[in-house]
Structure formats: structure tokens, C-alpha cells
Amino acid sequence: MHMPLSNNTEVERFTIFLTENRLRKTPERFEILQSALYHKGHFDVDSLYRQMEEKGYHVSRATIYSTLELLCSAGIIRRLLFDTHQARYERAGQTHSHLVCTECGEIREVDLEEIDGTLARMEFPKFTPAYFSTCIYGICEKCKKKGAGDHKL
């Protein structure tokens, strides 16, 4: 089952990136790009691997890791590191904040206009930011109902 690419701009961008860096344009790399673009939110290597296996497309985890790094370098996706100590990825685009549950690991995107706007306007000596990721850690409603969030800040 071949899912249509959600945005040909990313395909063109990746093709240009591979050409400029004299890297091979393999079907595996473009299938990984397609699978990454198909995700609506955050994903990790294992979920991407499972998704590709379910579609009948066999590719090694090493190939997924290396291709995700290329997609990050091309500015198509972003690598995010949360307290889970496992890299998560998302499509590059509008900057936003994240709510991270410290019990179940759920990650939710939120727009915090005041905070995000302030961070976007900040200037740093001898440093040019490309993007930022703000994380707010706590307990999600589901875990709180289960009693996991009985401790307070």
C-alpha cells in the first residue's frame, strides 16, 4: 500500500538536498520520507519501522535512523529529545510548545502565543537560532484519574 505524499515540496527539497550533498536517491530514503510525512504528530524510529513493515516495505532500523538524520539536516523534520531519553521526530514547520506527561510519556502540542512569540523575538550573542522547542512536564488527565499524579510540584 503506497500512501500519497502529502506535500511534493518536501520531496523536491529532499531531492535537492541529496543532489547538493552528492548522496544517493534511493527508493528506501523516499519511502521513509513518505512514511515520516504521513505521521500527524510525533513519532519515533520504532513506530516508523512498524508502520513500514505493516505496509510490506522492509527496511532496516539503521537505514531509518540514517535517513531521519538526513531529513533533519534537510530541514524537513525535527528531532526532539524529551525526558523519555528516546528521540522523537515531527515535521518541521511552525514552532510550538509541548506538554509532556511524566507518567505515560504522552506528548501534546500546544500554542502558547505569548511564550512562543517572546522566544521567537529573542536574540543571542554569537548564535542564530533555527527553531526552539519548549516543554512543560506534568501529569496528563488520564494518568491523574488513575492516581499517578498524586504528587504536586
Short mmCIF file of N, CA and C in Angstrom, two decimals:
data_model
loop_
_atom_site.label_atom_id
_atom_site.label_comp_id
_atom_site.label_asym_id
_atom_site.label_seq_id
_atom_site.Cartn_x
_atom_site.Cartn_y
_atom_site.Cartn_z
N MET A 1 0.85 -1.17 0.00
CA MET A 1 0.00 0.00 0.00
C MET A 1 0.89 1.23 0.00
N HIS A 2 0.73 2.07 -0.99
CA HIS A 2 1.58 3.24 -1.15
C HIS A 2 0.75 4.48 -0.85
N MET A 3 1.05 5.15 0.27
CA MET A 3 0.31 6.35 0.65
C MET A 3 0.81 7.53 -0.18
N PRO A 4 -0.09 8.39 -0.65
CA PRO A 4 0.36 9.55 -1.42
C PRO A 4 1.14 10.52 -0.55
N LEU A 5 2.12 11.15 -1.14
CA LEU A 5 2.90 12.15 -0.40
C LEU A 5 2.01 13.35 -0.12
N SER A 6 2.10 13.83 1.09
CA SER A 6 1.23 14.93 1.49
C SER A 6 1.70 16.27 0.95
N ASN A 7 2.97 16.36 0.58
CA ASN A 7 3.45 17.64 0.11
C ASN A 7 4.67 17.41 -0.80
N ASN A 8 4.50 17.70 -2.06
CA ASN A 8 5.60 17.49 -3.01
C ASN A 8 6.77 18.43 -2.75
N THR A 9 6.53 19.53 -2.02
CA THR A 9 7.61 20.45 -1.72
C THR A 9 8.72 19.75 -0.94
N GLU A 10 8.33 18.90 0.03
CA GLU A 10 9.32 18.17 0.82
C GLU A 10 10.09 17.18 -0.04
N VAL A 11 9.43 16.56 -1.00
CA VAL A 11 10.11 15.62 -1.90
C VAL A 11 11.15 16.37 -2.73
N GLU A 12 10.75 17.51 -3.27
CA GLU A 12 11.67 18.32 -4.06
C GLU A 12 12.84 18.81 -3.20
N ARG A 13 12.51 19.24 -2.00
CA ARG A 13 13.55 19.73 -1.08
C ARG A 13 14.55 18.62 -0.75
N PHE A 14 14.05 17.41 -0.50
CA PHE A 14 14.91 16.28 -0.18
C PHE A 14 15.75 15.89 -1.39
N THR A 15 15.15 15.91 -2.56
CA THR A 15 15.89 15.59 -3.79
C THR A 15 17.03 16.58 -4.00
N ILE A 16 16.76 17.86 -3.83
CA ILE A 16 17.79 18.90 -3.97
C ILE A 16 18.88 18.69 -2.93
N PHE A 17 18.48 18.42 -1.68
CA PHE A 17 19.45 18.19 -0.60
C PHE A 17 20.37 17.01 -0.94
N LEU A 18 19.79 15.91 -1.38
CA LEU A 18 20.59 14.74 -1.73
C LEU A 18 21.53 15.04 -2.89
N THR A 19 21.04 15.76 -3.89
CA THR A 19 21.86 16.12 -5.05
C THR A 19 23.02 17.02 -4.64
N GLU A 20 22.72 18.06 -3.88
CA GLU A 20 23.77 19.01 -3.45
C GLU A 20 24.83 18.34 -2.58
N ASN A 21 24.45 17.32 -1.85
CA ASN A 21 25.39 16.63 -0.96
C ASN A 21 25.94 15.35 -1.57
N ARG A 22 25.65 15.17 -2.87
CA ARG A 22 26.14 14.01 -3.63
C ARG A 22 25.82 12.69 -2.93
N LEU A 23 24.55 12.60 -2.49
CA LEU A 23 24.07 11.38 -1.83
C LEU A 23 23.11 10.65 -2.77
N ARG A 24 23.04 9.35 -2.59
CA ARG A 24 22.19 8.54 -3.47
C ARG A 24 20.70 8.79 -3.20
N LYS A 25 19.94 8.78 -4.26
CA LYS A 25 18.49 8.96 -4.18
C LYS A 25 17.86 7.56 -4.27
N THR A 26 17.81 6.88 -3.14
CA THR A 26 17.34 5.50 -3.12
C THR A 26 15.83 5.45 -2.85
N PRO A 27 15.17 4.39 -3.34
CA PRO A 27 13.73 4.23 -3.06
C PRO A 27 13.46 4.15 -1.56
N GLU A 28 14.38 3.54 -0.81
CA GLU A 28 14.20 3.42 0.65
C GLU A 28 14.13 4.79 1.31
N ARG A 29 15.00 5.69 0.91
CA ARG A 29 15.01 7.03 1.51
C ARG A 29 13.70 7.76 1.24
N PHE A 30 13.19 7.62 0.04
CA PHE A 30 11.95 8.31 -0.29
C PHE A 30 10.73 7.64 0.36
N GLU A 31 10.79 6.35 0.56
CA GLU A 31 9.71 5.65 1.27
C GLU A 31 9.71 6.07 2.75
N ILE A 32 10.88 6.23 3.33
CA ILE A 32 10.98 6.70 4.71
C ILE A 32 10.47 8.14 4.80
N LEU A 33 10.84 8.98 3.85
CA LEU A 33 10.32 10.35 3.80
C LEU A 33 8.80 10.32 3.77
N GLN A 34 8.23 9.51 2.90
CA GLN A 34 6.78 9.41 2.78
C GLN A 34 6.14 8.97 4.09
N SER A 35 6.72 7.98 4.73
CA SER A 35 6.18 7.48 6.00
C SER A 35 6.28 8.53 7.09
N ALA A 36 7.38 9.28 7.12
CA ALA A 36 7.55 10.34 8.11
C ALA A 36 6.53 11.46 7.90
N LEU A 37 6.28 11.81 6.64
CA LEU A 37 5.32 12.87 6.34
C LEU A 37 3.89 12.43 6.64
N TYR A 38 3.64 11.13 6.62
CA TYR A 38 2.30 10.60 6.86
C TYR A 38 1.88 10.79 8.32
N HIS A 39 2.84 10.79 9.25
CA HIS A 39 2.54 10.96 10.67
C HIS A 39 2.02 12.36 10.93
N LYS A 40 0.95 12.44 11.72
CA LYS A 40 0.36 13.74 12.04
C LYS A 40 1.06 14.42 13.21
N GLY A 41 1.61 13.64 14.12
CA GLY A 41 2.23 14.21 15.29
C GLY A 41 3.65 13.73 15.45
N HIS A 42 4.02 13.41 16.68
CA HIS A 42 5.36 12.94 16.98
C HIS A 42 5.46 11.45 16.71
N PHE A 43 6.64 11.02 16.31
CA PHE A 43 6.86 9.59 16.08
C PHE A 43 8.30 9.27 16.44
N ASP A 44 8.55 7.98 16.67
CA ASP A 44 9.91 7.53 16.93
C ASP A 44 10.30 6.50 15.87
N VAL A 45 11.53 6.05 15.93
CA VAL A 45 12.04 5.11 14.92
C VAL A 45 11.23 3.82 14.93
N ASP A 46 10.91 3.31 16.13
CA ASP A 46 10.17 2.05 16.21
C ASP A 46 8.79 2.14 15.57
N SER A 47 8.06 3.23 15.82
CA SER A 47 6.73 3.36 15.21
C SER A 47 6.83 3.50 13.70
N LEU A 48 7.85 4.19 13.22
CA LEU A 48 8.05 4.33 11.78
C LEU A 48 8.41 2.97 11.18
N TYR A 49 9.25 2.22 11.86
CA TYR A 49 9.64 0.88 11.41
C TYR A 49 8.40 -0.02 11.32
N ARG A 50 7.58 -0.02 12.37
CA ARG A 50 6.36 -0.85 12.38
C ARG A 50 5.42 -0.45 11.26
N GLN A 51 5.25 0.85 11.06
CA GLN A 51 4.37 1.35 10.01
C GLN A 51 4.83 0.84 8.64
N MET A 52 6.13 0.89 8.41
CA MET A 52 6.66 0.45 7.12
C MET A 52 6.52 -1.06 6.95
N GLU A 53 6.75 -1.81 8.03
CA GLU A 53 6.58 -3.27 7.98
C GLU A 53 5.13 -3.64 7.67
N GLU A 54 4.20 -2.93 8.30
CA GLU A 54 2.77 -3.18 8.07
C GLU A 54 2.38 -2.92 6.62
N LYS A 55 3.05 -1.97 5.99
CA LYS A 55 2.79 -1.67 4.58
C LYS A 55 3.50 -2.67 3.66
N GLY A 56 4.31 -3.57 4.27
CA GLY A 56 5.02 -4.56 3.47
C GLY A 56 6.33 -4.04 2.91
N TYR A 57 6.80 -2.93 3.45
CA TYR A 57 8.06 -2.35 2.98
C TYR A 57 9.14 -2.64 4.02
N HIS A 58 10.06 -3.51 3.69
CA HIS A 58 11.09 -3.93 4.64
C HIS A 58 12.35 -3.08 4.48
N VAL A 59 12.72 -2.42 5.56
CA VAL A 59 13.92 -1.60 5.59
C VAL A 59 14.49 -1.71 7.00
N SER A 60 15.79 -1.66 7.12
CA SER A 60 16.42 -1.83 8.43
C SER A 60 16.23 -0.58 9.29
N ARG A 61 16.31 -0.79 10.60
CA ARG A 61 16.25 0.35 11.52
C ARG A 61 17.42 1.29 11.29
N ALA A 62 18.58 0.73 10.95
CA ALA A 62 19.76 1.56 10.68
C ALA A 62 19.50 2.50 9.51
N THR A 63 18.83 2.01 8.49
CA THR A 63 18.50 2.85 7.33
C THR A 63 17.51 3.93 7.74
N ILE A 64 16.56 3.58 8.60
CA ILE A 64 15.60 4.57 9.08
C ILE A 64 16.33 5.66 9.88
N TYR A 65 17.19 5.24 10.82
CA TYR A 65 17.95 6.22 11.60
C TYR A 65 18.74 7.16 10.70
N SER A 66 19.49 6.60 9.78
CA SER A 66 20.35 7.45 8.93
C SER A 66 19.52 8.37 8.03
N THR A 67 18.40 7.88 7.54
CA THR A 67 17.56 8.71 6.68
C THR A 67 16.88 9.81 7.48
N LEU A 68 16.46 9.50 8.70
CA LEU A 68 15.88 10.55 9.55
C LEU A 68 16.89 11.65 9.83
N GLU A 69 18.15 11.28 10.01
CA GLU A 69 19.19 12.29 10.21
C GLU A 69 19.34 13.17 8.96
N LEU A 70 19.26 12.55 7.79
CA LEU A 70 19.32 13.33 6.54
C LEU A 70 18.11 14.26 6.43
N LEU A 71 16.94 13.76 6.80
CA LEU A 71 15.73 14.59 6.74
C LEU A 71 15.81 15.76 7.73
N CYS A 72 16.46 15.54 8.86
CA CYS A 72 16.69 16.64 9.82
C CYS A 72 17.65 17.66 9.22
N SER A 73 18.73 17.17 8.63
CA SER A 73 19.71 18.08 8.01
C SER A 73 19.10 18.87 6.86
N ALA A 74 18.13 18.27 6.18
CA ALA A 74 17.46 18.95 5.06
C ALA A 74 16.38 19.91 5.55
N GLY A 75 16.09 19.90 6.86
CA GLY A 75 15.09 20.81 7.42
C GLY A 75 13.66 20.37 7.18
N ILE A 76 13.45 19.09 6.89
CA ILE A 76 12.12 18.58 6.60
C ILE A 76 11.43 18.08 7.87
N ILE A 77 12.21 17.46 8.74
CA ILE A 77 11.69 17.04 10.04
C ILE A 77 12.63 17.55 11.13
N ARG A 78 12.16 17.47 12.37
CA ARG A 78 12.96 17.89 13.51
C ARG A 78 13.10 16.72 14.48
N ARG A 79 14.25 16.64 15.10
CA ARG A 79 14.49 15.66 16.17
C ARG A 79 14.24 16.37 17.48
N LEU A 80 13.43 15.76 18.31
CA LEU A 80 13.12 16.32 19.62
C LEU A 80 13.55 15.32 20.69
N LEU A 81 14.14 15.82 21.75
CA LEU A 81 14.56 14.98 22.86
C LEU A 81 13.78 15.40 24.09
N PHE A 82 12.94 14.51 24.55
CA PHE A 82 12.16 14.75 25.75
C PHE A 82 12.77 13.94 26.88
N ASP A 83 12.16 13.97 28.04
CA ASP A 83 12.65 13.23 29.20
C ASP A 83 12.62 11.72 29.00
N THR A 84 12.01 11.26 27.93
CA THR A 84 11.90 9.82 27.68
C THR A 84 13.23 9.23 27.24
N HIS A 85 14.21 10.05 26.95
CA HIS A 85 15.54 9.65 26.50
C HIS A 85 15.51 8.91 25.16
N GLN A 86 14.43 9.06 24.45
CA GLN A 86 14.32 8.48 23.12
C GLN A 86 13.95 9.60 22.16
N ALA A 87 14.68 9.71 21.07
CA ALA A 87 14.40 10.77 20.12
C ALA A 87 13.02 10.58 19.52
N ARG A 88 12.30 11.66 19.41
CA ARG A 88 11.02 11.70 18.70
C ARG A 88 11.21 12.67 17.55
N TYR A 89 10.40 12.51 16.55
CA TYR A 89 10.51 13.35 15.37
C TYR A 89 9.14 13.94 15.04
N GLU A 90 9.18 15.07 14.35
CA GLU A 90 7.96 15.69 13.85
C GLU A 90 8.31 16.49 12.60
N ARG A 91 7.30 16.79 11.81
CA ARG A 91 7.53 17.63 10.63
C ARG A 91 8.03 18.99 11.07
N ALA A 92 8.97 19.52 10.34
CA ALA A 92 9.43 20.88 10.61
C ALA A 92 8.33 21.84 10.18
N GLY A 93 8.25 22.93 10.81
CA GLY A 93 7.21 23.89 10.46
C GLY A 93 7.08 24.91 11.56
N GLN A 94 5.85 25.24 11.87
CA GLN A 94 5.58 26.26 12.88
C GLN A 94 6.10 25.79 14.24
N THR A 95 6.74 26.69 14.93
CA THR A 95 7.25 26.40 16.26
C THR A 95 6.09 26.38 17.25
N HIS A 96 6.16 25.46 18.18
CA HIS A 96 5.11 25.33 19.18
C HIS A 96 5.70 24.73 20.45
N SER A 97 4.90 24.69 21.50
CA SER A 97 5.34 24.13 22.77
C SER A 97 4.77 22.73 22.93
N HIS A 98 5.32 21.99 23.90
CA HIS A 98 4.90 20.61 24.14
C HIS A 98 4.53 20.41 25.60
N LEU A 99 3.45 19.68 25.82
CA LEU A 99 3.07 19.22 27.15
C LEU A 99 3.46 17.75 27.21
N VAL A 100 4.31 17.38 28.17
CA VAL A 100 4.83 16.02 28.25
C VAL A 100 4.40 15.40 29.57
N CYS A 101 3.68 14.27 29.49
CA CYS A 101 3.26 13.57 30.70
C CYS A 101 4.44 12.74 31.22
N THR A 102 4.81 12.96 32.47
CA THR A 102 5.95 12.25 33.05
C THR A 102 5.60 10.82 33.46
N GLU A 103 4.31 10.47 33.40
CA GLU A 103 3.89 9.11 33.75
C GLU A 103 3.82 8.21 32.53
N CYS A 104 3.03 8.60 31.52
CA CYS A 104 2.81 7.74 30.35
C CYS A 104 3.63 8.15 29.14
N GLY A 105 4.23 9.34 29.17
CA GLY A 105 5.06 9.79 28.06
C GLY A 105 4.29 10.46 26.94
N GLU A 106 2.98 10.63 27.08
CA GLU A 106 2.19 11.29 26.05
C GLU A 106 2.73 12.70 25.81
N ILE A 107 2.78 13.11 24.55
CA ILE A 107 3.26 14.44 24.18
C ILE A 107 2.15 15.13 23.40
N ARG A 108 1.79 16.32 23.85
CA ARG A 108 0.76 17.08 23.17
C ARG A 108 1.32 18.43 22.77
N GLU A 109 0.99 18.86 21.57
CA GLU A 109 1.42 20.17 21.10
C GLU A 109 0.42 21.22 21.54
N VAL A 110 0.94 22.37 21.96
CA VAL A 110 0.09 23.49 22.34
C VAL A 110 0.70 24.78 21.80
N ASP A 111 -0.16 25.70 21.46
CA ASP A 111 0.30 27.02 21.03
C ASP A 111 0.21 27.95 22.23
N LEU A 112 1.35 28.40 22.68
CA LEU A 112 1.42 29.36 23.78
C LEU A 112 1.96 30.65 23.18
N GLU A 113 1.06 31.41 22.58
CA GLU A 113 1.45 32.57 21.78
C GLU A 113 2.41 33.51 22.50
N GLU A 114 2.13 33.82 23.74
CA GLU A 114 2.97 34.79 24.46
C GLU A 114 4.38 34.24 24.65
N ILE A 115 4.50 33.01 25.13
CA ILE A 115 5.82 32.41 25.36
C ILE A 115 6.54 32.18 24.03
N ASP A 116 5.83 31.55 23.07
CA ASP A 116 6.46 31.26 21.78
C ASP A 116 6.88 32.54 21.06
N GLY A 117 6.03 33.58 21.14
CA GLY A 117 6.36 34.85 20.50
C GLY A 117 7.58 35.50 21.13
N THR A 118 7.65 35.46 22.45
CA THR A 118 8.80 36.04 23.16
C THR A 118 10.08 35.31 22.78
N LEU A 119 10.03 33.99 22.78
CA LEU A 119 11.22 33.22 22.40
C LEU A 119 11.63 33.48 20.96
N ALA A 120 10.67 33.60 20.06
CA ALA A 120 10.97 33.84 18.65
C ALA A 120 11.66 35.18 18.43
N ARG A 121 11.36 36.16 19.28
CA ARG A 121 11.96 37.50 19.14
C ARG A 121 13.31 37.65 19.85
N MET A 122 13.67 36.69 20.66
CA MET A 122 14.92 36.80 21.42
C MET A 122 16.14 36.70 20.52
N GLU A 123 17.15 37.48 20.86
CA GLU A 123 18.41 37.43 20.13
C GLU A 123 19.50 36.99 21.10
N PHE A 124 20.46 36.24 20.58
CA PHE A 124 21.53 35.70 21.40
C PHE A 124 22.87 36.09 20.78
N PRO A 125 23.84 36.52 21.61
CA PRO A 125 25.15 36.88 21.06
C PRO A 125 25.83 35.66 20.43
N LYS A 126 26.35 35.85 19.24
CA LYS A 126 27.12 34.83 18.53
C LYS A 126 26.35 33.52 18.34
N PHE A 127 25.01 33.62 18.16
CA PHE A 127 24.20 32.43 17.95
C PHE A 127 22.94 32.82 17.19
N THR A 128 22.63 32.07 16.14
CA THR A 128 21.43 32.30 15.36
C THR A 128 20.51 31.10 15.50
N PRO A 129 19.42 31.23 16.24
CA PRO A 129 18.52 30.08 16.42
C PRO A 129 17.77 29.75 15.13
N ALA A 130 17.56 28.46 14.91
CA ALA A 130 16.79 27.99 13.77
C ALA A 130 15.34 27.73 14.18
N TYR A 131 15.16 27.16 15.35
CA TYR A 131 13.84 26.91 15.92
C TYR A 131 14.01 26.63 17.40
N PHE A 132 12.92 26.54 18.12
CA PHE A 132 13.00 26.20 19.53
C PHE A 132 11.89 25.21 19.87
N SER A 133 12.06 24.53 20.97
CA SER A 133 11.07 23.58 21.45
C SER A 133 10.95 23.78 22.95
N THR A 134 9.78 24.20 23.38
CA THR A 134 9.52 24.41 24.80
C THR A 134 8.74 23.21 25.32
N CYS A 135 9.17 22.67 26.46
CA CYS A 135 8.49 21.53 27.05
C CYS A 135 7.99 21.88 28.45
N ILE A 136 6.76 21.52 28.71
CA ILE A 136 6.18 21.66 30.03
C ILE A 136 5.85 20.25 30.50
N TYR A 137 6.47 19.84 31.61
CA TYR A 137 6.31 18.48 32.11
C TYR A 137 5.28 18.45 33.23
N GLY A 138 4.47 17.39 33.24
CA GLY A 138 3.45 17.24 34.27
C GLY A 138 2.72 15.92 34.10
N ILE A 139 1.50 15.88 34.57
CA ILE A 139 0.69 14.67 34.53
C ILE A 139 -0.54 14.93 33.66
N CYS A 140 -0.79 14.07 32.69
CA CYS A 140 -1.97 14.22 31.83
C CYS A 140 -3.22 13.83 32.61
N GLU A 141 -4.36 14.22 32.09
CA GLU A 141 -5.63 13.96 32.77
C GLU A 141 -5.89 12.47 32.97
N LYS A 142 -5.55 11.67 31.97
CA LYS A 142 -5.76 10.21 32.06
C LYS A 142 -4.97 9.62 33.22
N CYS A 143 -3.69 9.99 33.34
CA CYS A 143 -2.85 9.46 34.42
C CYS A 143 -3.30 10.02 35.78
N LYS A 144 -3.73 11.26 35.77
CA LYS A 144 -4.20 11.88 37.02
C LYS A 144 -5.42 11.13 37.55
N LYS A 145 -6.31 10.73 36.64
CA LYS A 145 -7.51 9.97 37.04
C LYS A 145 -7.13 8.59 37.59
N LYS A 146 -6.03 8.03 37.10
CA LYS A 146 -5.56 6.73 37.59
C LYS A 146 -4.84 6.85 38.91
N GLY A 147 -4.63 8.09 39.38
CA GLY A 147 -3.96 8.30 40.66
C GLY A 147 -2.47 8.48 40.55
N ALA A 148 -1.94 8.52 39.34
CA ALA A 148 -0.48 8.65 39.16
C ALA A 148 0.01 10.03 39.53
N GLY A 149 -0.86 11.02 39.43
CA GLY A 149 -0.42 12.40 39.65
C GLY A 149 -0.73 12.92 41.04
N ASP A 150 -0.67 12.07 42.06
CA ASP A 150 -0.96 12.48 43.42
C ASP A 150 0.09 13.42 44.01
N HIS A 151 1.31 13.42 43.44
CA HIS A 151 2.34 14.32 43.97
C HIS A 151 2.24 15.67 43.26
N LYS A 152 2.56 16.72 43.98
CA LYS A 152 2.45 18.07 43.44
C LYS A 152 3.83 18.65 43.22
N LEU A 153 3.88 19.70 42.40
CA LEU A 153 5.15 20.38 42.12
C LEU A 153 5.67 21.08 43.32
#
